[in-house]
mmCIF file of C-alpha atoms in Angstrom:
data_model
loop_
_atom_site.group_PDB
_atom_site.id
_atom_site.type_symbol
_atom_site.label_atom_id
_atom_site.label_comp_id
_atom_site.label_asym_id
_atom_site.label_seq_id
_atom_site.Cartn_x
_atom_site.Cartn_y
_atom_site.Cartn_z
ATOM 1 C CA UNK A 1 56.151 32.397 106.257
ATOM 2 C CA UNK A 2 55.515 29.103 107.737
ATOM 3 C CA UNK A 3 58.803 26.796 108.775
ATOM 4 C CA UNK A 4 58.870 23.399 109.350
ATOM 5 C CA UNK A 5 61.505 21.752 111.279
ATOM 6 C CA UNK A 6 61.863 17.895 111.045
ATOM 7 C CA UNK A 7 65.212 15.395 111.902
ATOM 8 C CA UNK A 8 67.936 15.623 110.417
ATOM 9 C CA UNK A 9 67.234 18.965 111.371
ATOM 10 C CA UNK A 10 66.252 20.887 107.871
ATOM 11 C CA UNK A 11 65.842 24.971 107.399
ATOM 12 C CA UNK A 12 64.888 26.176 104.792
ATOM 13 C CA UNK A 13 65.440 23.151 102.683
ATOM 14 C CA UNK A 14 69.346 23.246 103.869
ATOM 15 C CA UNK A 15 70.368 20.298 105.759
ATOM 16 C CA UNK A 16 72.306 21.053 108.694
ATOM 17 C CA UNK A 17 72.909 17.796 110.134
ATOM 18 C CA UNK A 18 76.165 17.943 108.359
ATOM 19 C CA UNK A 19 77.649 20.727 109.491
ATOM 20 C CA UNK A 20 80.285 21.226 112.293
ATOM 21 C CA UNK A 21 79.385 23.673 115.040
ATOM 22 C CA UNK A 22 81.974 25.165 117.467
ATOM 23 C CA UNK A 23 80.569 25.392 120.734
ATOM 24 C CA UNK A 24 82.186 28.435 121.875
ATOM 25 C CA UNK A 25 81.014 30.302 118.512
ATOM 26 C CA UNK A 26 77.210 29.876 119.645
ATOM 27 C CA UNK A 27 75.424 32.736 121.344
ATOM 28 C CA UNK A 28 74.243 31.977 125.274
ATOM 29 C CA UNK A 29 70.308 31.986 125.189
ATOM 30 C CA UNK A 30 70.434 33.556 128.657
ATOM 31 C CA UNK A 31 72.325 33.530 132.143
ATOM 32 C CA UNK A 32 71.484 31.187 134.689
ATOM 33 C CA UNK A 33 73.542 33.152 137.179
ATOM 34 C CA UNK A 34 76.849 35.141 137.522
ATOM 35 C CA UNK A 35 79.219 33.827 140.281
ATOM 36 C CA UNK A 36 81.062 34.703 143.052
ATOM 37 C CA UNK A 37 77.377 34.925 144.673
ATOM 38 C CA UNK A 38 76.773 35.798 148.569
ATOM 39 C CA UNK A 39 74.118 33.855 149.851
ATOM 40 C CA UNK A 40 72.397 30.794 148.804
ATOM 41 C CA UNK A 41 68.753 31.373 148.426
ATOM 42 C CA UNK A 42 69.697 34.418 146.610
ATOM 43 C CA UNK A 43 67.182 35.173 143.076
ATOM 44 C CA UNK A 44 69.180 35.274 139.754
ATOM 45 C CA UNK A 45 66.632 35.637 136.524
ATOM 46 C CA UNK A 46 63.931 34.033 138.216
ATOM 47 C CA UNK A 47 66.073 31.074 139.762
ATOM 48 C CA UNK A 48 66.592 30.445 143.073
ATOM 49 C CA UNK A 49 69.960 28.565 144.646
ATOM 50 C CA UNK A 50 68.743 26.079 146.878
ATOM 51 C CA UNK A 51 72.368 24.611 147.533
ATOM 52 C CA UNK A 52 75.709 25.364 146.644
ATOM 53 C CA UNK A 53 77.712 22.135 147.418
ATOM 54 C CA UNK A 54 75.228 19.121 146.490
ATOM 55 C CA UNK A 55 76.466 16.071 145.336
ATOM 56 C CA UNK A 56 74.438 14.796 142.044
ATOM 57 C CA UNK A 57 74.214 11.841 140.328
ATOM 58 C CA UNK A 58 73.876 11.237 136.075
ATOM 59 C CA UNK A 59 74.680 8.252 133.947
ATOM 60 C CA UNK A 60 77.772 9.983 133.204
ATOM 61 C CA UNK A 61 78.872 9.605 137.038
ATOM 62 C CA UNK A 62 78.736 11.558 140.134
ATOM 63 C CA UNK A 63 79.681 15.215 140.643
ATOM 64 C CA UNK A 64 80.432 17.072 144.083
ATOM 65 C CA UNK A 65 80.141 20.483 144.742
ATOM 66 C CA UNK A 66 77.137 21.080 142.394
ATOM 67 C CA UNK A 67 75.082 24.262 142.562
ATOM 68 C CA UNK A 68 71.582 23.305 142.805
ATOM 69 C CA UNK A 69 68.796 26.353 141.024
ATOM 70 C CA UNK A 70 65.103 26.128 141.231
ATOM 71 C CA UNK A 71 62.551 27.865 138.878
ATOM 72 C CA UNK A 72 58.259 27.518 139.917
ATOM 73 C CA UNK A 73 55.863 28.662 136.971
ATOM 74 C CA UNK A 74 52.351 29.833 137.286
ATOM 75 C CA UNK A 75 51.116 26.591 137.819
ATOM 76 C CA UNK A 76 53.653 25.828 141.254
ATOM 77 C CA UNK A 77 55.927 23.470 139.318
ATOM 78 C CA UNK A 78 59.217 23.149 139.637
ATOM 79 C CA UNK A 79 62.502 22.557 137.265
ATOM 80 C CA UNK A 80 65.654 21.631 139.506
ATOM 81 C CA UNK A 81 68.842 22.222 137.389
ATOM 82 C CA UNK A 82 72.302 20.987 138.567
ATOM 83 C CA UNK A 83 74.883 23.065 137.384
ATOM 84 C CA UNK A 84 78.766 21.955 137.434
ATOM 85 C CA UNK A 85 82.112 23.800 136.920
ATOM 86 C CA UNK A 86 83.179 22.787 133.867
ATOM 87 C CA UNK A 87 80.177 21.499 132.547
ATOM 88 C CA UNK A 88 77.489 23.601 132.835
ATOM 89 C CA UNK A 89 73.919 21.822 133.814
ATOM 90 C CA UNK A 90 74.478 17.768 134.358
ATOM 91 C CA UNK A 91 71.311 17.375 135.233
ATOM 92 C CA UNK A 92 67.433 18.791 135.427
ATOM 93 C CA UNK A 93 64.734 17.451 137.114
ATOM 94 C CA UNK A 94 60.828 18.261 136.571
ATOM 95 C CA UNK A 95 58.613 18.214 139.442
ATOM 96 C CA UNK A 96 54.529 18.885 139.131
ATOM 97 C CA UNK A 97 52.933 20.968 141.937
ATOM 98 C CA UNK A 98 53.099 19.245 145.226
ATOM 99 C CA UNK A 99 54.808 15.788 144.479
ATOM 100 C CA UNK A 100 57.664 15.063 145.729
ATOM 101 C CA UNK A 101 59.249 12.526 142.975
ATOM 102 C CA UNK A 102 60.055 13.903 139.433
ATOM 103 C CA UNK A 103 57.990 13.520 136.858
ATOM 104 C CA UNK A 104 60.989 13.762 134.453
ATOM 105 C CA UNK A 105 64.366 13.786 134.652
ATOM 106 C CA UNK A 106 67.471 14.066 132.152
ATOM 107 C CA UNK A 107 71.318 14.091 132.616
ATOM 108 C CA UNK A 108 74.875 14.156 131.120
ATOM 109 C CA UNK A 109 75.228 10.748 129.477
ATOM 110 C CA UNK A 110 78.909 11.107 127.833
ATOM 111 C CA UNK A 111 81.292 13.769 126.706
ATOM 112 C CA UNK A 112 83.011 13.717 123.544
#
């Protein structure tokens, strides 16, 4: 059977835009890590810490204390998450094999 997805978000003819989600109800998709940790550089489902105090910055402001994971695919790029107490990831950063500047970036704008 062939789905179709389009915005407001539809399924199966059902509109879902409409309804009222609790957050804590949802299933997690998967575990970035599991803390207390030992060591940075240490491999947790294919991410590796990089830094475990960083300071980050989003258009919702400026964390401390951020844990900083790294994922390469096949092709040597690289996803950056920043991941806050509290939170959960505030920011993620996409960088292509080699460069040095993201290609794309997105962050925690507001929280309602």
């Amino acid at each position: 059977m062939k789905q179709e997805f389009g915005f407001p978000m539809d399924y199966n003819n059902q509109d879902l835009s409409e309804l009222e989600f609790e957050l804590d109800s949802l299933p997690p998709l998967f575990e970035y890590l599991k803390t207390p940790f030992d060591v940075a550089s240490a491999n947790y489902n294919k991410y590796i810490v990089t830094e475990v105090s960083a300071t980050v910055e989003t258009h919702y402001g400026t964390f401390d204390n951020a844990i900083v994971i790294e994922f390469m695919n096949a092709y040597k790029d690289i996803v950056r998450s920043y991941l806050v107490e509290g939170f959960g990831e505030v920011k993620r950063e996409y960088f292509f094999s080699g460069e040095e500047e993201p290609a794309g970036t997105s962050s925690i704008e507001k929280v309602e």
